[in-house]
Coordinates of C-alpha atoms in Angstrom, one line a residue:
M1 CA -3.3 34.9 1.0
I2 CA -1.7 32.0 2.5
Y3 CA 1.9 30.9 1.7
R4 CA 3.4 28.2 3.8
K5 CA 6.8 29.8 6.6
K6 CA 10.2 29.9 5.1
R7 CA 11.8 26.6 7.1
V8 CA 13.6 25.3 4.0
P9 CA 15.4 26.8 1.9
T10 CA 12.8 26.4 -1.7
V11 CA 13.0 29.4 -3.4
T12 CA 15.1 28.1 -6.9
L13 CA 12.7 25.1 -6.7
E14 CA 10.1 26.6 -6.3
R15 CA 11.1 28.6 -9.8
H16 CA 12.1 25.9 -11.2
V17 CA 8.7 24.0 -10.9
L18 CA 6.5 27.2 -12.1
H19 CA 8.9 27.9 -15.7
Y20 CA 7.9 24.4 -16.3
L21 CA 3.8 24.6 -15.0
I22 CA 4.3 27.9 -17.7
S23 CA 6.7 26.8 -20.9
N24 CA 4.9 23.4 -21.8
K25 CA 1.7 22.6 -22.0
V26 CA 1.9 18.6 -21.6
I27 CA 3.7 18.9 -17.8
L28 CA 1.4 21.6 -16.7
Q29 CA -1.8 18.6 -18.2
G30 CA 0.1 15.6 -16.6
Q31 CA 2.0 17.4 -13.7
F32 CA -0.1 19.9 -12.0
S33 CA -2.9 17.6 -9.6
S34 CA 1.2 17.0 -8.6
C35 CA 1.7 20.8 -7.3
R36 CA 0.9 22.0 -3.9
E37 CA 0.0 25.7 -2.8
E38 CA 2.0 25.0 0.0
W39 CA 5.1 24.8 -1.6
F40 CA 5.6 28.6 -2.4
T41 CA 7.4 30.1 0.3
N42 CA 6.9 33.8 -0.6
E43 CA 3.2 36.0 -2.0
P44 CA 5.2 36.7 -5.6
R45 CA 5.7 33.2 -6.7
F46 CA 2.5 31.7 -4.6
S47 CA 0.1 34.2 -6.9
I48 CA 2.1 33.4 -9.6
F49 CA 1.1 29.8 -8.8
V50 CA -2.6 30.4 -7.9
M51 CA -3.4 32.3 -11.8
I52 CA -1.8 29.3 -13.0
G53 CA -4.0 27.3 -11.4
K54 CA -6.9 29.5 -12.4
H55 CA -6.5 29.5 -16.3
F56 CA -5.3 26.0 -16.6
E57 CA -8.8 25.0 -14.8
S58 CA -10.3 27.6 -17.2
S59 CA -8.4 27.2 -20.6
R60 CA -6.9 24.0 -19.7
N61 CA -3.8 25.9 -21.2
I62 CA -0.4 27.4 -20.3
L63 CA -0.5 31.4 -19.2
T64 CA 1.4 32.6 -21.9
E65 CA 2.8 36.7 -21.0
T66 CA -0.9 37.8 -21.9
Q67 CA -3.1 36.1 -19.6
F68 CA -0.4 37.0 -16.7
E69 CA -1.5 40.0 -17.5
F70 CA -4.9 39.8 -17.6
E71 CA -5.1 36.7 -14.0
L72 CA -3.1 39.8 -12.5
E73 CA -4.9 42.3 -13.1
N74 CA -8.1 40.2 -11.9
L75 CA -6.0 39.1 -7.8
Y76 CA -5.0 42.5 -7.4
P77 CA -7.9 44.3 -8.5
D78 CA -7.4 47.5 -6.2
A79 CA -4.8 50.8 -7.0
D80 CA -3.2 49.9 -3.6
D81 CA -2.0 46.5 -4.8
D82 CA -0.3 48.4 -7.3
A83 CA 3.7 47.5 -5.0
K84 CA 2.7 44.2 -5.1
K85 CA 1.5 43.7 -8.9
E86 CA 5.2 45.0 -9.4
D87 CA 7.1 42.1 -6.7
V88 CA 4.8 39.6 -9.3
R89 CA 5.7 40.8 -11.9
A90 CA 9.4 40.5 -11.2
E91 CA 9.3 36.9 -10.1
Y92 CA 7.7 36.0 -13.4
K93 CA 10.0 37.3 -15.0
I94 CA 12.8 35.6 -13.7
I95 CA 10.7 32.0 -14.4
K96 CA 10.4 32.9 -17.1
N97 CA 14.3 32.9 -18.1
T98 CA 14.2 30.3 -15.5
K99 CA 16.8 27.3 -16.6
P100 CA 16.1 24.6 -14.4
D101 CA 18.1 21.0 -14.4
D102 CA 16.3 18.3 -13.2
E103 CA 13.6 16.8 -14.2
P104 CA 10.5 18.2 -13.8
A105 CA 9.6 14.4 -11.2
I106 CA 13.0 15.5 -9.2
V107 CA 12.0 19.4 -8.9
I108 CA 8.3 17.6 -7.4
G109 CA 10.0 15.5 -5.0
R110 CA 12.5 17.8 -3.6
L111 CA 9.9 20.4 -2.8
N112 CA 7.7 17.6 -1.1
E113 CA 11.0 16.1 1.0
A114 CA 10.7 20.3 2.0
L115 CA 7.4 20.6 3.2
L116 CA 7.5 17.1 5.0
A117 CA 10.4 18.3 7.2
T118 CA 7.9 21.6 7.6
E119 CA 4.6 19.4 8.4
T120 CA 6.8 17.2 11.4
E121 CA 7.8 20.3 12.8
D122 CA 4.4 21.3 12.7
L123 CA 3.1 18.2 14.4
L124 CA 6.2 17.9 16.6
M125 CA 5.1 21.1 18.4
S126 CA 1.8 19.9 18.3
A127 CA 2.1 16.8 20.0
Y128 CA 4.4 19.3 23.0
D129 CA 2.1 20.7 23.4
S130 CA 0.1 17.9 24.4
L131 CA 2.2 17.1 26.7
Q132 CA 2.9 20.3 28.1
G133 CA -1.3 20.6 28.6
G134 CA -0.5 17.0 30.5
D135 CA -2.6 15.0 28.0
V136 CA -0.4 11.8 27.7
E137 CA -2.9 9.5 25.0
E138 CA -3.4 12.8 23.0
A139 CA 0.1 13.2 22.2
L140 CA 0.5 9.7 21.4
S141 CA -2.5 10.1 19.3
K142 CA -1.3 13.0 17.8
L143 CA 2.2 11.2 16.3
K144 CA 0.8 8.5 15.9
Q145 CA -2.3 9.0 13.7
G146 CA 0.3 12.3 12.0
S147 CA 2.8 9.9 11.1
L148 CA 0.5 8.0 8.4
N149 CA -1.0 10.6 7.0
L150 CA 2.7 12.8 6.9
R151 CA 3.3 9.5 4.0
K152 CA 0.2 10.3 2.2
K153 CA 0.2 10.9 -1.7
D154 CA -0.5 14.2 -3.5
D155 CA -3.6 14.2 -4.2
K156 CA -3.8 13.8 -8.0
T157 CA -7.4 14.4 -8.2
R158 CA -8.3 16.9 -11.1
V159 CA -11.4 17.6 -13.4
V160 CA -10.4 16.7 -17.3
S161 CA -11.6 17.4 -20.7
L162 CA -11.9 13.6 -22.0
W163 CA -11.6 14.3 -25.0
E164 CA -9.4 17.7 -25.1
E165 CA -6.6 16.7 -22.8
T166 CA -5.1 13.9 -24.2
E167 CA -1.3 14.6 -24.6
D168 CA -0.9 13.4 -20.9
W169 CA -3.0 10.2 -21.2
V170 CA -1.7 8.7 -24.3
A171 CA 2.2 9.1 -23.6
E172 CA 0.8 7.0 -20.5
I173 CA -0.9 4.0 -22.0
I174 CA 1.8 3.6 -24.6
N175 CA 4.1 3.2 -21.8
R176 CA 2.2 1.1 -20.2
R177 CA 2.3 -0.1 -23.4
D178 CA 6.0 -0.7 -24.2
Y179 CA 6.5 -1.2 -19.8
P180 CA 4.0 -3.9 -18.8
E181 CA 6.1 -4.7 -15.7
Q182 CA 5.7 -1.4 -14.6
Y183 CA 2.1 -1.9 -13.9
A184 CA 2.0 -6.0 -13.6
G185 CA 0.7 -6.8 -10.4
I186 CA 2.7 -9.2 -8.4
L187 CA 1.7 -13.3 -8.7
T188 CA 0.3 -15.5 -6.2
G189 CA 1.3 -18.9 -7.5
F190 CA -2.0 -19.4 -7.9
K191 CA -2.6 -19.0 -11.6
K192 CA -6.4 -18.7 -11.6
F193 CA -6.4 -16.2 -8.9
D194 CA -3.8 -14.7 -11.1
E195 CA -5.6 -14.8 -14.3
C196 CA -9.1 -13.3 -13.0
T197 CA -6.8 -10.6 -10.8
G198 CA -4.0 -9.8 -12.7
G199 CA -2.3 -10.5 -8.7
L200 CA -1.4 -8.8 -5.6
F201 CA -1.1 -4.5 -6.5
P202 CA 0.9 -1.3 -5.0
A203 CA -1.5 0.7 -2.5
E204 CA -4.1 -2.7 -2.5
L205 CA -5.5 -3.8 0.7
T206 CA -6.5 -7.9 0.4
V207 CA -8.2 -9.8 3.0
I208 CA -8.4 -12.6 3.4
F209 CA -11.0 -14.0 5.3
G210 CA -12.8 -17.6 7.0
L211 CA -13.4 -18.9 10.1
S212 CA -10.4 -20.6 12.5
G213 CA -7.7 -23.1 12.0
K214 CA -9.5 -23.0 7.9
G215 CA -5.9 -22.6 6.4
K216 CA -5.6 -18.0 6.5
S217 CA -2.2 -18.4 7.6
T218 CA -1.5 -21.2 5.9
L219 CA -2.4 -19.6 2.9
M220 CA -0.7 -16.1 2.9
K221 CA 2.2 -17.7 4.3
Q222 CA 2.8 -19.5 -0.3
I223 CA 2.0 -16.5 -1.3
G224 CA 5.1 -15.4 0.6
V225 CA 7.1 -17.9 -0.5
N226 CA 5.6 -18.4 -3.9
V227 CA 6.1 -14.5 -4.3
R228 CA 10.1 -14.4 -2.9
K229 CA 10.5 -17.0 -5.0
K230 CA 10.3 -14.4 -7.7
G231 CA 12.4 -11.7 -6.7
Y232 CA 10.4 -10.1 -4.2
N233 CA 11.2 -9.0 -0.8
I234 CA 8.1 -9.5 1.4
L235 CA 7.7 -8.3 5.1
H236 CA 5.9 -10.7 7.3
C237 CA 4.3 -9.1 10.5
G238 CA 2.8 -11.2 13.1
N239 CA 1.2 -11.0 15.6
E240 CA -0.8 -14.5 16.6
E241 CA 2.4 -17.0 16.0
D242 CA 6.1 -16.1 17.9
E243 CA 8.7 -15.9 15.7
F244 CA 10.0 -18.9 16.3
Q245 CA 6.8 -20.3 15.7
I246 CA 6.5 -18.1 11.7
R247 CA 9.9 -19.3 11.0
T248 CA 9.5 -22.7 11.7
K249 CA 6.8 -22.6 9.4
Y250 CA 8.3 -20.8 6.3
T251 CA 10.8 -23.2 6.3
A252 CA 8.8 -26.3 6.6
V253 CA 6.4 -25.1 3.5
E254 CA 10.2 -23.7 2.0
T255 CA 12.0 -27.2 2.8
G256 CA 8.9 -30.2 2.7
I257 CA 9.9 -30.6 6.1
K258 CA 7.6 -31.5 8.4
Y259 CA 6.9 -28.4 10.8
S260 CA 6.8 -30.7 13.4
H261 CA 10.1 -31.8 13.5
W262 CA 11.1 -28.7 13.8
K263 CA 9.0 -27.8 17.1
R264 CA 9.1 -30.6 18.9
G265 CA 13.3 -31.4 17.5
K266 CA 13.2 -34.4 15.8
F267 CA 14.2 -33.4 13.1
S268 CA 17.3 -35.9 11.2
E269 CA 20.7 -34.9 10.2
V270 CA 19.8 -35.5 6.7
E271 CA 16.7 -32.6 7.1
L272 CA 19.1 -31.2 9.1
R273 CA 22.2 -30.1 6.2
Q274 CA 19.0 -30.4 3.3
Y275 CA 17.5 -27.6 5.4
K276 CA 21.6 -26.3 5.8
E277 CA 21.6 -26.9 2.1
Y278 CA 18.4 -25.4 0.6
R279 CA 19.5 -21.5 3.4
D280 CA 22.8 -21.4 1.4
E281 CA 21.4 -21.4 -2.0
Q282 CA 19.4 -18.7 -0.6
S283 CA 21.7 -16.1 -1.3
E284 CA 22.6 -17.5 -4.4
N285 CA 19.7 -17.7 -7.1
G286 CA 18.5 -14.1 -7.3
S287 CA 15.7 -15.2 -5.0
G288 CA 14.0 -11.6 -2.7
K289 CA 14.4 -12.1 0.9
L290 CA 11.7 -12.9 3.7
Y291 CA 11.6 -10.5 6.8
V292 CA 9.9 -11.4 9.6
Y293 CA 8.7 -9.0 11.8
N294 CA 7.0 -10.4 15.8
F295 CA 4.4 -7.8 16.7
P296 CA 2.8 -6.9 20.3
Q297 CA -0.9 -7.5 20.2
Q298 CA -2.9 -5.3 20.6
T299 CA -0.8 -2.7 18.6
D300 CA -1.4 -0.3 15.9
A301 CA -0.3 -0.1 11.9
T302 CA 2.7 2.1 13.0
M303 CA 4.7 -0.5 14.4
I304 CA 4.7 -2.2 11.2
E305 CA 4.9 1.7 9.6
R306 CA 8.4 2.1 11.5
Q307 CA 9.5 -1.4 10.6
L308 CA 9.6 -0.3 6.7
I309 CA 11.0 3.4 7.4
E310 CA 13.9 1.4 9.0
L311 CA 14.5 -1.1 6.3
K312 CA 13.9 1.8 3.5
A313 CA 17.2 3.0 5.4
Q314 CA 19.3 0.3 5.2
G315 CA 18.2 0.0 1.6
I316 CA 15.9 -2.6 1.7
K317 CA 12.9 -2.1 -0.5
I318 CA 9.4 -4.3 0.8
D319 CA 7.4 -5.2 -2.1
L320 CA 4.8 -6.7 -0.5
V321 CA 3.4 -6.9 3.4
I322 CA 2.2 -9.9 5.3
C323 CA 0.0 -8.9 8.0
D324 CA -1.8 -11.7 10.9
Y325 CA -3.9 -10.8 11.8
L326 CA -6.0 -8.2 11.5
D327 CA -8.5 -8.5 14.5
L328 CA -5.5 -8.7 17.4
M329 CA -4.4 -5.1 16.1
S330 CA -6.1 -1.7 17.3
S331 CA -6.7 1.1 15.7
I332 CA -4.1 4.5 15.6
K333 CA -7.7 6.6 16.9
R334 CA -9.9 6.0 19.5
A335 CA -12.3 3.4 17.8
Y336 CA -15.8 3.1 19.8
N337 CA -16.5 -0.1 19.7
E338 CA -14.8 -3.6 18.6
N339 CA -16.8 -3.8 15.1
D340 CA -14.9 0.3 14.4
E341 CA -12.1 -1.1 15.8
G342 CA -12.4 -3.4 12.8
G343 CA -13.0 -0.8 10.0
R344 CA -10.2 1.1 11.4
V345 CA -7.8 -1.3 11.5
T346 CA -8.7 -1.9 8.0
G347 CA -7.8 1.5 7.1
D348 CA -4.6 2.1 8.9
L349 CA -3.0 -0.7 7.4
K350 CA -4.7 0.6 3.7
Q351 CA -3.3 3.3 4.1
I352 CA 0.2 1.9 4.3
A353 CA -0.6 0.0 1.5
I354 CA -1.2 3.6 0.1
N355 CA 1.5 5.3 1.6
F356 CA 4.3 2.8 0.6
N357 CA 3.3 2.4 -2.6
I358 CA 3.0 -1.4 -1.4
P359 CA 0.3 -4.8 -1.2
V360 CA -0.8 -5.6 2.4
L361 CA -2.2 -9.0 2.4
V362 CA -3.9 -9.6 5.5
C363 CA -6.4 -11.5 7.5
T364 CA -9.8 -11.5 9.8
R365 CA -11.7 -13.9 10.9
A366 CA -15.4 -14.9 9.5
N367 CA -18.6 -15.0 11.2
T368 CA -20.2 -18.8 11.7
T369 CA -22.3 -18.0 9.2
A370 CA -19.7 -19.6 6.8
E371 CA -20.3 -23.4 8.8
K372 CA -22.8 -24.0 6.6
Q373 CA -21.1 -23.3 3.8
E374 CA -18.4 -26.8 4.2
L375 CA -21.9 -28.6 3.8
R376 CA -22.0 -28.1 -0.3
E377 CA -21.0 -29.4 -3.0
R378 CA -20.2 -26.1 -4.4
P379 CA -19.8 -23.2 -1.5
F380 CA -19.6 -19.9 -2.1
L381 CA -18.0 -17.0 0.5
T382 CA -20.2 -13.3 0.2
A383 CA -19.0 -10.1 1.7
A384 CA -21.9 -10.9 4.3
D385 CA -19.3 -13.5 5.4
V386 CA -16.8 -11.2 6.6
F387 CA -17.3 -11.0 10.2
G388 CA -17.5 -7.4 12.4
T389 CA -18.3 -4.3 10.6
K390 CA -18.9 -3.7 6.0
R391 CA -15.8 -1.5 6.9
K392 CA -13.3 -3.6 6.0
V393 CA -15.2 -4.7 3.0
H394 CA -15.1 -1.1 1.8
S395 CA -11.5 -0.5 1.8
A396 CA -10.4 -4.6 0.8
N397 CA -9.4 -4.5 -3.0
T398 CA -9.6 -8.2 -3.2
L399 CA -11.8 -10.1 -0.7
I400 CA -10.8 -13.8 -0.9
G401 CA -12.9 -16.6 1.7
I402 CA -11.6 -19.8 2.0
V403 CA -14.1 -22.8 2.5
N404 CA -12.0 -25.8 4.7
Q405 CA -13.6 -29.0 2.7
T406 CA -11.1 -31.0 5.0
A407 CA -12.1 -34.0 1.8
T408 CA -8.7 -34.8 0.1
V409 CA -7.0 -37.6 0.9
G410 CA -3.9 -39.2 0.7
A411 CA -2.5 -42.0 0.1
G412 CA -2.9 -45.0 3.1
E413 CA -4.9 -43.2 4.8
R414 CA -7.2 -45.1 7.2
D415 CA -9.3 -42.8 9.2
E416 CA -10.2 -39.0 9.7
S417 CA -7.7 -37.9 12.0
E418 CA -4.7 -39.4 9.6
L419 CA -6.2 -37.3 7.3
K420 CA -2.8 -35.5 5.8
R421 CA -4.6 -32.6 3.2
H422 CA -6.9 -30.4 3.2
R423 CA -9.0 -29.0 0.4
L424 CA -9.8 -25.4 0.7
V425 CA -12.6 -23.6 -1.7
I426 CA -11.7 -20.3 -2.2
C427 CA -14.6 -17.5 -2.8
V428 CA -12.7 -13.9 -4.5
P429 CA -16.5 -11.6 -3.8
K430 CA -14.9 -8.8 -4.6
N431 CA -12.3 -8.4 -7.6
R432 CA -11.6 -5.0 -7.8
D433 CA -10.7 -6.0 -11.9
G434 CA -12.8 -8.6 -13.1
P435 CA -16.4 -10.5 -12.0
V436 CA -16.2 -12.9 -8.6
F437 CA -15.2 -16.9 -9.0
T438 CA -13.7 -19.6 -6.8
F439 CA -10.9 -22.0 -7.4
R440 CA -9.3 -25.2 -5.3
L441 CA -6.1 -26.0 -3.3
I442 CA -4.7 -28.7 -1.6
I443 CA -3.5 -27.9 2.0
E444 CA -0.5 -30.7 2.5
V445 CA -0.9 -30.3 6.5
E446 CA 2.3 -31.6 8.3
T447 CA 4.2 -28.6 6.7
G448 CA 2.0 -26.6 5.5
R449 CA 2.1 -26.2 1.7
V450 CA -0.3 -24.8 -1.0
V451 CA -0.9 -26.2 -4.3
E452 CA -3.3 -25.6 -7.2
D453 CA -5.8 -29.1 -7.3
D454 CA -5.6 -31.1 -9.9
E455 CA -9.1 -31.3 -10.6
N456 CA -10.1 -26.9 -10.9
D457 CA -11.9 -26.1 -12.6
P458 CA -11.4 -24.9 -16.4

């Protein structure tokens, strides 16, 4: 038997979680898959957990005292094991009579924190060994990959009997009925997309793709603004534009004042006053906050993870990460080529979504085959139009393609060079919850605002 060395005192917590597992069938069914062998710091408690698991696997029920004795004899069949069996019996008696003070979820959370401390120490020691051996690159790779792995959620995989083991499932669907807002996605502000997908969901990755200059970054900024106005906090991570560009473009979208006025310093006093009034209103109207982080090109997802951790330490909960953009990032683990790099980066971003239980929105480029779609009356991009590896598509929960038809002309415009409104056809060739679909948007070029096209199909 293998059990974790004692580094953080967790004896009471271990006994509390075992008490729940042997005394409450609903808790056993709902929480056992969240429990981990690595929590237990001595052989008797580890053995009891193993017996609970074996009995649950075969009967889908709690381990009674009679069944405990049966499993104990199976676990320690040799006469030489009598002393061990007595130790396990003594521990079982303590566990049975213990009285937990906290709810099971709290106990599990504290045990996970203790385990995280142990695994962090192991990671640091492993990296130190690489440094001692003179391999700095290997040490850095261990730390980067390890930092993501340490934040992975517990493996909730289990085998259940569909029609016999139902208590936890019924409790879950009733909770979803009574508190639907807890399970809803974050609405983007675009009606057709939100109706067909439900919005942006925690632990999911949405990938926007399109040719260069077709509006990927602009669309993501409008989504960021729409989401912020609903009271959510957004972290915009950009490596394509500098901090001034990102902030200025967001300001143009929010205020409706032309981007070029801010960029070239040609704003009027009236516009500056309008900006200040708008800025001051944002702290009073209950909207969320939008944080801008400009990170270097060819760096990896741990840069984003670090900012999320630092913001959390400041008491700031981020509800959506926007990353602009994928193709200028490097992967945490060494890649074999450009395509492999893109697939690994996508996987790294998906892991951030899972680890922090938040939606991540990122953009990438399209193949040149997408150009042909702009000439069609009813264009549609597919997953095959995403540039590079198919792993970008596989990791994404939702895939959004952009075709810029540049077909709408504003009032008073006379020629192509004066076009101020671009028509986008938005294609969703991968939708986690339903069929593929398209809809149309209009970009107001001078401000970067994106609105739904009035001519959208019903």
